[in-house]
XYZ file of C-alpha atoms in Angstrom:
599
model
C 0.546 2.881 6.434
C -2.979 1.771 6.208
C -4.866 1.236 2.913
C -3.697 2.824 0.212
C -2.230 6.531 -0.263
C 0.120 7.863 -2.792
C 1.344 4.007 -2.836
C -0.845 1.079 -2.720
C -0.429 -0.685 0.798
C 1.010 -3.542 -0.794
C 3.823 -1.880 -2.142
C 4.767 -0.785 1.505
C 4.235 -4.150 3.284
C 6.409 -5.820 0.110
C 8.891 -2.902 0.576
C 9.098 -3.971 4.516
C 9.313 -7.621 3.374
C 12.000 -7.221 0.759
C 13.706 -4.378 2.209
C 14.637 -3.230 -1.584
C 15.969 1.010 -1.034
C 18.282 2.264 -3.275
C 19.856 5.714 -2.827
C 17.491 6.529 -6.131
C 14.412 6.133 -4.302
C 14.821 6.190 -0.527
C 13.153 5.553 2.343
C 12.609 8.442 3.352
C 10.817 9.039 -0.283
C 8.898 6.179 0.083
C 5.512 8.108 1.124
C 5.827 11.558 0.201
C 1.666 11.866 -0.044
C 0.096 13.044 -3.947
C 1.630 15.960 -5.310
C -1.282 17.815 -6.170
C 0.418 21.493 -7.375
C 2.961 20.175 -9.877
C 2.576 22.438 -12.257
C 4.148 22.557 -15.763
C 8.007 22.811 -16.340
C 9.786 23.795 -19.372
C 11.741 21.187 -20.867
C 9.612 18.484 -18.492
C 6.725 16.112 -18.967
C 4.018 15.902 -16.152
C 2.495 12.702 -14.860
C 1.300 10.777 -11.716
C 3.681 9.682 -9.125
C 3.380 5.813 -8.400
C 6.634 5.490 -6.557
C 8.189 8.567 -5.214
C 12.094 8.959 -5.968
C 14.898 10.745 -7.903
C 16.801 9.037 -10.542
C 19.048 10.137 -13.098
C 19.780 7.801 -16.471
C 19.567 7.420 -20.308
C 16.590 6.387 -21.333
C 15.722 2.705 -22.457
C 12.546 1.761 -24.383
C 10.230 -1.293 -23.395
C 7.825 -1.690 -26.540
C 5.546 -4.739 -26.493
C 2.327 -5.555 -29.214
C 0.330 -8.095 -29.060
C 1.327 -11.173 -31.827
C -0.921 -12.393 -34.744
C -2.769 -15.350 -33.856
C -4.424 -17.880 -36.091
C -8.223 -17.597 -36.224
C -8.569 -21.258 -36.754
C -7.207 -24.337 -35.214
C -6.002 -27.468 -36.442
C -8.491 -29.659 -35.004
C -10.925 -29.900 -31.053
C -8.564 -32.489 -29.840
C -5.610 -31.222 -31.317
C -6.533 -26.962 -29.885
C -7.447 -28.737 -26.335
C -4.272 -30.570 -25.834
C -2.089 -27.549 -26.748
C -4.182 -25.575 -24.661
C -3.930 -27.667 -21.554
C -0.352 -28.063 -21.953
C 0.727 -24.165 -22.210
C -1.726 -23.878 -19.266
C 0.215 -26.373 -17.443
C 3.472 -25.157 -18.147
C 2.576 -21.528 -16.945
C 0.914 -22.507 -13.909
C 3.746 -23.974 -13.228
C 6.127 -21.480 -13.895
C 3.715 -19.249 -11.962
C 4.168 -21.646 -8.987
C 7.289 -21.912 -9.196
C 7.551 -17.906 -8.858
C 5.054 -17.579 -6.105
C 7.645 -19.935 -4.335
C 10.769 -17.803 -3.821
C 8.747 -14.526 -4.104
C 7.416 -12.216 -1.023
C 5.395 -9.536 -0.637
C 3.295 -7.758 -3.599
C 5.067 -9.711 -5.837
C 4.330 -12.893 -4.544
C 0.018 -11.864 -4.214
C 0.583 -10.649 -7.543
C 1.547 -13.886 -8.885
C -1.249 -15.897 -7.121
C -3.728 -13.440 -8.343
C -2.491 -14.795 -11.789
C -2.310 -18.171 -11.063
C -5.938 -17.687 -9.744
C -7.453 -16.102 -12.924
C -5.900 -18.817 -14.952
C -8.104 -21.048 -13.146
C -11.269 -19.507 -13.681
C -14.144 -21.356 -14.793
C -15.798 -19.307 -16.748
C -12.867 -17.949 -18.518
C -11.695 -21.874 -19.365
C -15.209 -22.526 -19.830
C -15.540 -19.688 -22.828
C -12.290 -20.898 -24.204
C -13.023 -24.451 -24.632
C -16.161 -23.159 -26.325
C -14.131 -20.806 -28.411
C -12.432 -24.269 -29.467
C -14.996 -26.375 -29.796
C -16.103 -23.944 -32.827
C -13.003 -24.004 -34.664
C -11.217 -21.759 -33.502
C -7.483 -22.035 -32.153
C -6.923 -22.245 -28.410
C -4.821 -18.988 -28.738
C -7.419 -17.273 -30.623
C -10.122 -18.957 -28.417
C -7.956 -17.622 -25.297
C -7.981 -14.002 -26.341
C -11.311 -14.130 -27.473
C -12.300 -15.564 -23.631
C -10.555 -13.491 -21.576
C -10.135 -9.989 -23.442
C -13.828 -8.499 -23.343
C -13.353 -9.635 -18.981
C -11.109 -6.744 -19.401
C -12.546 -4.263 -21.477
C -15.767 -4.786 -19.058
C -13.638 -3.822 -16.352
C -12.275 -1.009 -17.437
C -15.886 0.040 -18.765
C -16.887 0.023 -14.542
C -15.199 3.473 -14.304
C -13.697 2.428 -11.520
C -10.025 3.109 -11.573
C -8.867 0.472 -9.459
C -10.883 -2.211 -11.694
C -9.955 -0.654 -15.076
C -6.130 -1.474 -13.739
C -6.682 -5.284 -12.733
C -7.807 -5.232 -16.514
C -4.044 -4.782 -17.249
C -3.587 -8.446 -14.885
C -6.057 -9.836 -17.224
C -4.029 -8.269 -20.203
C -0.825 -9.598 -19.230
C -2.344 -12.931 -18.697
C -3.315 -13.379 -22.006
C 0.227 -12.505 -23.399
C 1.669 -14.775 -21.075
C -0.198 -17.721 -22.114
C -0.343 -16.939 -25.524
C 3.408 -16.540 -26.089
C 3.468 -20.665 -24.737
C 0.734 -21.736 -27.305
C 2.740 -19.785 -29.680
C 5.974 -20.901 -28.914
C 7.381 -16.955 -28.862
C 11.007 -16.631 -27.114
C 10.186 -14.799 -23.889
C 13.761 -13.870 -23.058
C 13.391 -10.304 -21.577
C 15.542 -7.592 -23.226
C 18.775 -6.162 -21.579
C 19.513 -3.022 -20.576
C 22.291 -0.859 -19.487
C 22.930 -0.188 -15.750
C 21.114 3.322 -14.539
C 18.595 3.048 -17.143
C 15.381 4.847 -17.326
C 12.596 2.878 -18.440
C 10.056 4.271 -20.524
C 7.361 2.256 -21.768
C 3.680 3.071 -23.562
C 2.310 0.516 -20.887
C 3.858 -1.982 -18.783
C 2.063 -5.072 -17.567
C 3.826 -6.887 -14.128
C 5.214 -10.097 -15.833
C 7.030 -7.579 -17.905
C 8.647 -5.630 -15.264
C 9.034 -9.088 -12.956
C 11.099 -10.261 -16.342
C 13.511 -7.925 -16.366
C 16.709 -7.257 -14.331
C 15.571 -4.743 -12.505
C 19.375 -3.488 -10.988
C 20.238 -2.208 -14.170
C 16.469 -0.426 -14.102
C 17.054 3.506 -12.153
C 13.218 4.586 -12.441
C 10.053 3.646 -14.473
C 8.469 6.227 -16.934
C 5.032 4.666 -18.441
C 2.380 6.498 -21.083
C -0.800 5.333 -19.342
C -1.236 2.939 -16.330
C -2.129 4.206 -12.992
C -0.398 4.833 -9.327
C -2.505 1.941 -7.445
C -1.647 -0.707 -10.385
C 0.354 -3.774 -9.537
C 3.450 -1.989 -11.637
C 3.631 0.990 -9.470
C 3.264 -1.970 -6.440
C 5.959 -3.770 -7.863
C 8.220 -0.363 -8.383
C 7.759 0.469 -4.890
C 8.428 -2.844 -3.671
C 11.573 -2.556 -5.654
C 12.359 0.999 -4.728
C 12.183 2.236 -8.351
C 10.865 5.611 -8.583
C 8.071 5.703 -11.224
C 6.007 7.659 -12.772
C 2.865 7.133 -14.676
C -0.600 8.551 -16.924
C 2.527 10.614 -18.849
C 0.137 10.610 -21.797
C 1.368 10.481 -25.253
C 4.039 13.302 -25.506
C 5.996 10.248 -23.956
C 6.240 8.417 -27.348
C 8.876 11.358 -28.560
C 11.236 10.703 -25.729
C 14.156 8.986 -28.261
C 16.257 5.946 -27.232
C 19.190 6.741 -24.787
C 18.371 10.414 -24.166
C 19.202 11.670 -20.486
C 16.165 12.371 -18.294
C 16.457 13.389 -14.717
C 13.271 11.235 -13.197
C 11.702 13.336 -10.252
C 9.204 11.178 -9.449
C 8.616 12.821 -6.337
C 7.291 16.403 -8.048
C 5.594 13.610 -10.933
C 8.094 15.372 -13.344
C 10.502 13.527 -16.167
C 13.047 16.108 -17.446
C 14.028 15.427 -21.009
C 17.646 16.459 -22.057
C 18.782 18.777 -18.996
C 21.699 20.679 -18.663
C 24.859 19.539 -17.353
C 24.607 21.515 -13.844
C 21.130 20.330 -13.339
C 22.562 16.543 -13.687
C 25.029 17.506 -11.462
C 22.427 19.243 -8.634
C 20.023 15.997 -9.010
C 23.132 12.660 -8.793
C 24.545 15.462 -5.907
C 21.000 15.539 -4.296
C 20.817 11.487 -4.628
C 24.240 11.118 -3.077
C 23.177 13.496 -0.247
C 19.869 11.175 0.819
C 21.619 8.118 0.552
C 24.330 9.697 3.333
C 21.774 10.781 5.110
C 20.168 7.479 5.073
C 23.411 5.670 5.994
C 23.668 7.773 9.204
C 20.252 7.527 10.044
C 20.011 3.610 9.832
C 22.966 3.716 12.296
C 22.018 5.754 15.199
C 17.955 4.232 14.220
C 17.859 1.701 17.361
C 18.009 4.433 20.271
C 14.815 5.447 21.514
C 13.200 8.531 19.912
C 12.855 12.015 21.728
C 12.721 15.191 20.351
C 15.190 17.699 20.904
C 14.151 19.219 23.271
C 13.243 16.199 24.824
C 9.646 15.164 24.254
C 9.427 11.526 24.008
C 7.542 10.735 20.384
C 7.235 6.961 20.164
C 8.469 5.513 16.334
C 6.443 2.665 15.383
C 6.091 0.282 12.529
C 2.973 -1.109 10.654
C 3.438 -4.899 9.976
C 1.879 -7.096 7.317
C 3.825 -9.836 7.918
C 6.579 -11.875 10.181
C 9.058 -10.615 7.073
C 8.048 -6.958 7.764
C 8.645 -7.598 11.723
C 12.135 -8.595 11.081
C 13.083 -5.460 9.067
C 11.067 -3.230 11.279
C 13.462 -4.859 14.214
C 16.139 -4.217 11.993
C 15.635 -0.426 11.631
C 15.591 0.166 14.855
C 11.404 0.399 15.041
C 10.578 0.133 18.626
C 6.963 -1.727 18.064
C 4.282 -2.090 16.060
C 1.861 0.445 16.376
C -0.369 -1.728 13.220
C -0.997 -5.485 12.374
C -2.573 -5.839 9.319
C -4.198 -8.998 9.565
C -6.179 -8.699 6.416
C -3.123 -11.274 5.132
C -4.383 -13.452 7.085
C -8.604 -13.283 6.183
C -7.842 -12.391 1.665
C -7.206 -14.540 -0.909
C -8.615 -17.973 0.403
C -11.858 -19.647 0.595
C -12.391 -19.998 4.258
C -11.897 -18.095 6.947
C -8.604 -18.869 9.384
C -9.483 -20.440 13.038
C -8.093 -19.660 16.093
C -5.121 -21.910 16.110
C -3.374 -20.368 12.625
C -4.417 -16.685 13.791
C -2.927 -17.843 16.784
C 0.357 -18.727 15.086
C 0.828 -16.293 12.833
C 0.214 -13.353 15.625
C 2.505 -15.101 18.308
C 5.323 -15.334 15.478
C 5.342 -11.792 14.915
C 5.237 -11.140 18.288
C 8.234 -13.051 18.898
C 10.328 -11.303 16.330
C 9.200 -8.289 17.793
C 10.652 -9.497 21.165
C 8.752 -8.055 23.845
C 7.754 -4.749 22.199
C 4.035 -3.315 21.830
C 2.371 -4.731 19.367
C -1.140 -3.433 18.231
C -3.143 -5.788 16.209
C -5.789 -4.049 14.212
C -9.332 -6.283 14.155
C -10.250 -7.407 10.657
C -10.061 -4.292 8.477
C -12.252 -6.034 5.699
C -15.199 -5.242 2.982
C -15.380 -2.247 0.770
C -12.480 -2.429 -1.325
C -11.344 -5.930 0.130
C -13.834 -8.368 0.401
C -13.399 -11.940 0.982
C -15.173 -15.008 -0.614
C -16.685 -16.431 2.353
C -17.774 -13.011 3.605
C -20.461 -12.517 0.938
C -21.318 -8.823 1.264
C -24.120 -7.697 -1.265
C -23.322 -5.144 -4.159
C -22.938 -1.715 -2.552
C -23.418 1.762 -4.632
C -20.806 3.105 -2.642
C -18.763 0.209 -0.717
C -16.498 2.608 0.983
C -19.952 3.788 2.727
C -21.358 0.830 3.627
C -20.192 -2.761 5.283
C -16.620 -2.614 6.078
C -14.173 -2.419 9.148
C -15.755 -3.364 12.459
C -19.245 -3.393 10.925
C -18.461 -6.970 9.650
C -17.086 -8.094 12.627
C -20.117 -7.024 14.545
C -22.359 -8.072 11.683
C -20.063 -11.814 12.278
C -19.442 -11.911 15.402
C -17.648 -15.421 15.254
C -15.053 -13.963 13.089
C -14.622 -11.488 15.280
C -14.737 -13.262 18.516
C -11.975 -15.804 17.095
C -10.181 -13.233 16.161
C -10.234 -11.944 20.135
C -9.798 -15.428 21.329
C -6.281 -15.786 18.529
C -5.518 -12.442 20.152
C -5.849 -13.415 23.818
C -3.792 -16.564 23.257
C -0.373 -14.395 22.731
C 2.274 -14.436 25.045
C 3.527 -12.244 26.708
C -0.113 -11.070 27.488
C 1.123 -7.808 28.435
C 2.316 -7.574 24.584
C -0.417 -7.112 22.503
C -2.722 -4.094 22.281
C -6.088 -4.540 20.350
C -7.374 -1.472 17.945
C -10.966 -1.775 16.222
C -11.084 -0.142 12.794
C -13.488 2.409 11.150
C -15.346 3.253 14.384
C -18.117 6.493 13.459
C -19.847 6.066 16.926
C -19.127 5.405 21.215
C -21.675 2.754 20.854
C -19.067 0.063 18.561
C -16.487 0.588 20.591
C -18.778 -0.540 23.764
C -19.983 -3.560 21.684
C -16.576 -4.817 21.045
C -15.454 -4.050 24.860
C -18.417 -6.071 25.943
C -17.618 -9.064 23.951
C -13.640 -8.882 25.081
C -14.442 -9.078 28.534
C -16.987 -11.693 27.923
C -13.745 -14.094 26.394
C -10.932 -12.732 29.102
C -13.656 -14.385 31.852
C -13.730 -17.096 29.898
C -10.315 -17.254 29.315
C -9.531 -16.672 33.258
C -8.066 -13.671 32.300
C -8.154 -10.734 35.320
C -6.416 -7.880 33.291
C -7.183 -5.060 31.447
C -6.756 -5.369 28.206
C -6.004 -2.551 25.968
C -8.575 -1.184 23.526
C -7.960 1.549 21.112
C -9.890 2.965 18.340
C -8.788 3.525 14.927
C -9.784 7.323 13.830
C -10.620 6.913 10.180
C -13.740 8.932 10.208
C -14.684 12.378 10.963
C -17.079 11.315 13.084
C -14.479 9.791 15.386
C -12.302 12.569 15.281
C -14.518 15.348 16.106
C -15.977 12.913 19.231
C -12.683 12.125 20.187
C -13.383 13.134 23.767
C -16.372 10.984 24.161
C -14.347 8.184 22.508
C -11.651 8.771 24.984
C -13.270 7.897 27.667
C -13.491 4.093 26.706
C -10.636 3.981 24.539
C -7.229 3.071 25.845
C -5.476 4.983 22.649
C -6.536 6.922 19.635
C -4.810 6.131 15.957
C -5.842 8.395 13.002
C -5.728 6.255 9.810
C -4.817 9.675 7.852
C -5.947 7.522 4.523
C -9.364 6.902 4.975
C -9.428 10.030 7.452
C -8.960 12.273 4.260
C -10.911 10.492 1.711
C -14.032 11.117 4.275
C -13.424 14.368 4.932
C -12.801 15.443 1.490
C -15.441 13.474 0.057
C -13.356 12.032 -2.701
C -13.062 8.602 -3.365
C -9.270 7.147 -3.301
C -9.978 4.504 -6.375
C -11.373 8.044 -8.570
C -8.927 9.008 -11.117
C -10.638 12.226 -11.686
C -10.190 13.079 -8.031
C -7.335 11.175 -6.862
C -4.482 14.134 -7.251
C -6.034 16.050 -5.094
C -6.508 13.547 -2.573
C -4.132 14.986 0.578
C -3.729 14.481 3.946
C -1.662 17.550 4.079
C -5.756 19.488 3.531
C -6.136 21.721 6.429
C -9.479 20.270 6.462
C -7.773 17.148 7.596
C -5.057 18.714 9.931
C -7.807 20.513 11.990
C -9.680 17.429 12.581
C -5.578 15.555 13.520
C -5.727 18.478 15.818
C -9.171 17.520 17.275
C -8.586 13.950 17.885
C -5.296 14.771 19.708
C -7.132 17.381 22.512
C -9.924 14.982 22.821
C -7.524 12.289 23.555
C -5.503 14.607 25.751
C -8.535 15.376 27.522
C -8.770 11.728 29.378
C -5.395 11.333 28.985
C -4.827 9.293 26.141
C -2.167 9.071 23.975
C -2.903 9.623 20.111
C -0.681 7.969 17.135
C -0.799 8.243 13.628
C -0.184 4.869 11.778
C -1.689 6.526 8.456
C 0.991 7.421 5.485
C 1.320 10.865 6.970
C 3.403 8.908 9.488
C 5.959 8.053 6.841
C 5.901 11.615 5.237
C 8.908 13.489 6.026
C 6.980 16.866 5.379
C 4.047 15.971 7.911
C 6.050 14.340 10.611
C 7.062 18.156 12.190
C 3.135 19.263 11.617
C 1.809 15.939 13.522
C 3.866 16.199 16.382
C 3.255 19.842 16.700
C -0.551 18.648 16.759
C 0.009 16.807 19.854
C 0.945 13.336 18.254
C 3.144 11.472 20.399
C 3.297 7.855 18.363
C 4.287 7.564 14.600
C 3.966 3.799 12.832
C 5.108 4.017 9.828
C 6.737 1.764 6.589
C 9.482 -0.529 8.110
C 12.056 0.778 6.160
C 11.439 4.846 6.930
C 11.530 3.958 10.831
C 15.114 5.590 10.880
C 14.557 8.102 8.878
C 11.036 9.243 10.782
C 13.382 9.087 14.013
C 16.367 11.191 12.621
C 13.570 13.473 11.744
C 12.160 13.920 14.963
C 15.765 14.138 16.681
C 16.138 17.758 15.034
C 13.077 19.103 16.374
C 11.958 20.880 18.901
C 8.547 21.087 20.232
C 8.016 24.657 20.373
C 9.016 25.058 16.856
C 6.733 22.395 15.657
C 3.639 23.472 17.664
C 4.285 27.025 15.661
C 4.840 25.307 12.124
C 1.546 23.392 13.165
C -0.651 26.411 13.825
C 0.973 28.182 10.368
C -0.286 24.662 8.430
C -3.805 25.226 10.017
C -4.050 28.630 8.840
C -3.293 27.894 4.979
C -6.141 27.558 2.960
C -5.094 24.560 0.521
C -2.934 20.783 0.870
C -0.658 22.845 -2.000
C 0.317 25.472 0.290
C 0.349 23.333 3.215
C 3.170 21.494 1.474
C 4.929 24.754 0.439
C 5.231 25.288 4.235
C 6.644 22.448 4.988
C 9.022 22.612 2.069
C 10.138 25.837 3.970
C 10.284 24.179 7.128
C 12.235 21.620 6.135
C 15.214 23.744 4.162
């Protein structure tokens, strides 16, 4: 899964790390891609899926408002020391947390811990202080318009880190305040509705007696839907405020999956959705333990069932689900959230571990994927109009070519050397890839290295796909990063709230240029994978393959599932459902199709 799809990417390496599935919210449901035709249901609200899944519960009510503060304080010496101290005591907390946590959870937490050591917010609070005011009023006062200029951006990815900021203020606030934090109880199974829900909330509760998430606003690439996803809670959110009549323990059925909540349904319908739940969770069971044979079709076509790694945590579950490689490395872990860049010798480390746990199978480590949406601190990369358009993916490498050729060299060190494949992200033209190839052979002659090493491409633009034949010819392998693929080719921008529903990778649009990638690869005989979330999308698997895909990497945990998938097809039949999916005219009927297929 690369980037972020119907779920952030976060939530998918975190749901590799933890390996959190309940029957409620499978695997298998993990990355079912936007559901852009729900259309209205009687006796249902609509929303936006965050984390795909079916649950069925009573509903339990979350309601939070923010407490009265005093305007003025009891003294500059008096506001400064309480302040310091409830600062302390939650960045200690936070520490603590960050400690025994993994995955999203655990970057969520540092992202706190680093806002509550900004300057310029303690700065404007000590101010606030030094004025008379109290620290808690001085606190909110610092930190709330950071938030409301956020969300003013537009930009729907900013406007939900405003909720962090949010949160962080109630957090620290309740400690100046001395306010109970003890998080309410609830009954196993429950549905949680809330009008918003910030992630120290949901982190607070005990999430096994939570079945699925049901919020009033918030969006699907906020650290909530993260955290439901790491935690395999179906969720749904942007219900809008038809939510607020939902009364305390009513049964809902919680379709996530078609972005529906059904309020109040029949008996039989209960029965149909827990009899659905208990059938994927057999399913599941079976496919987890025949999930460590290799994968063929059957009819026999060998289809190769990757996993994409973030992490040694997300190596060890892949290896435990029977994955049989990595077909992507994230090392973005490695480059975010720190003030310098890694050297060698840690990039080293950290790539050799994961190649250990994966024992001797392929591992493809994707060059820094870095800029646009995640920049670093000592990459400065000037203000872009449109940052998915400009400096990101290989173009910083090349633009830094010491990052990048450490990176090669950290590469080069693993052993086996016959282990590790390289893949260079974003490519739009034959003339990066030849850049790149130039300066790896220039460090395996240093290195004393005589071999080949492998050198893929990662097909994220439509510019790569439709030369995929001239690409081949260089290229050891061919990826399509379905993600970024689609928001290219559909022109509409992933972090858009306006446009994001109808952001598919199920578009024919999309499929035809899959299709081209895979006979331009096929041309020079090269194999072509797909390590995008339509890997991990049970309805897209059988139109891939039928393509001409021959690798999936996908979420640790759906490996089995992807490969009991595959095990019931056969090629013919796929290569037909494939041409049928080309011919449709919309994602929506696309998915229809495959619906069909599927039954």
């Amino acid at each position: 899964v690369q980037d972020q799809a119907t779920v952030d990417e976060a939530a998918l390496m975190a749901l590799g790390a933890r390996g959190l599935i309940r029957p409620s919210a499978t695997a298998l449901q993990v990355v079912l891609g936007p559901i852009a035709d729900v259309v209205a249901v009687e006796g249902a609200l609509a929303g936006v899926t965050a984390a795909p899944g079916l649950a069925v519960g009573p509903v339990g009510w979350l309601r939070a408002t923010d407490c009265d503060v005093p305007a003025e304080g009891c003294g500059i010496a008096a506001e400064e020391a309480a302040f310091d101290a409830a600062r302390h005591d939650l960045a200690n907390a936070l520490t603590a947390r960050a400690r025994i946590a993994h995955g999203a959870e655990r970057a969520i937490v540092e992202a706190h811990a680093a806002m509550l050591d900004d300057p310029a917010l303690l700065a404007a609070t000590r101010h606030g202080i030094a004025r008379g005011a109290s620290a808690a009023a001085a606190w909110r006062a610092a930190i709330r318009p950071q938030g409301e200029a956020l969300r003013a951006t537009g930009d729907a990815r900013l406007a939900e880190r405003a909720d962090d900021m949010r949160d962080l203020e109630r957090q620290l606030i309740a400690r100046l305040m001395g306010l109970e934090t003890t998080a309410p109880v609830f009954a196993p199974g429950t549905i949680l509705l809330a009008d918003d829900l910030l992630p120290s909330q949901l982190l607070g509760l005990d999430t096994a007696t939570i079945a699925g998430i049901a919020v009033e606003r918030g969006g699907p690439t906020s650290h909530v839907a993260i955290l439901a996803a790491t935690l395999g809670l179906p969720a749904l959110v942007a219900i809008g405020p038809a939510l607020r009549d939902v009364a305390e323990g009513t049964r809902v059925i919680l379709d996530a999956s078609e972005a529906l909540l059904h309020l109040d349904p029949p008996h039989e319908k209960i029965a149909a959705a827990e009899a659905r739940i208990a059938a994927i969770a057999a399913r599941r069971a079976d496919a987890l333990a025949r999930g460590h044979a290799p994968c063929h079709t059957r009819d026999g076509q060998r289809i190769e069932v990757f996993a994409n790694l973030g992490s040694v945590a997300d190596a060890t579950l892949a290896m435990a689900n029977g994955a049989e490689g990595s077909g992507l490395l994230r090392t973005e872990f490695l480059f975010l959230e720190r003030e310098t860049a890694p050297d060698v010798a840690e990039q080293t480390a950290d790539y050799q571990a994961i190649a250990d746990t994966l024992a001797g199978r392929p591992l493809i480590i994707r060059l820094l994927d870095i800029g646009g949406d995640k920049p670093a601190p000592y990459l400065p990369i000037p203000a872009e109009e449109n940052p998915a358009l400009g400096l990101r993916g290989i173009r910083v490498g090349l633009a830094r070519p010491e990052i990048l050729e450490d990176q090669l060299r950290a590469i080069l060190s693993v052993r086996p050397v016959e282990q590790c494949k390289i893949m260079v992200p974003m490519i739009a033209s034959l003339d990066e890839l030849r850049q790149v190839r130039t300066v790896l052979d220039r460090l395996c002659a240093e290195l004393g290295r005589t071999d080949r090493v492998p050198l893929g491409v990662m097909v994220e633009t439509p510019a790569a796909a439709i030369t995929a034949d001239l690409l081949a010819r260089e290229a050891d392998f061919l990826s399509i990063g379905t993600n970024d693929l689609t928001q290219y080719a559909l022109a509409m921008d992933r972090g858009n709230a306006s446009v994001a529903s109808a952001l598919d990778g199920l578009h024919p649009a999309v499929l035809r240029l899959i299709g081209e990638t895979c006979r331009g690869g096929a041309a020079h005989g090269r194999w072509t994978g797909v390590c995008g979330g339509l890997a991990s999308d049970p309805l897209a698997v059988p139109i891939l393959i039928g393509l001409g895909v021959t690798e999936l990497s996908a979420a640790p945990a759906v490996v089995p599932d992807i490969k009991a998938m595959v095990a019931g097809l056969t090629l013919p039949a796929a290569r037909a459902h494939a041409q049928a999916a080309l011919a449709c005219s919309s994602a929506a009927q696309v998915r229809r199709l495959a619906r069909e297929f599927a039954a």
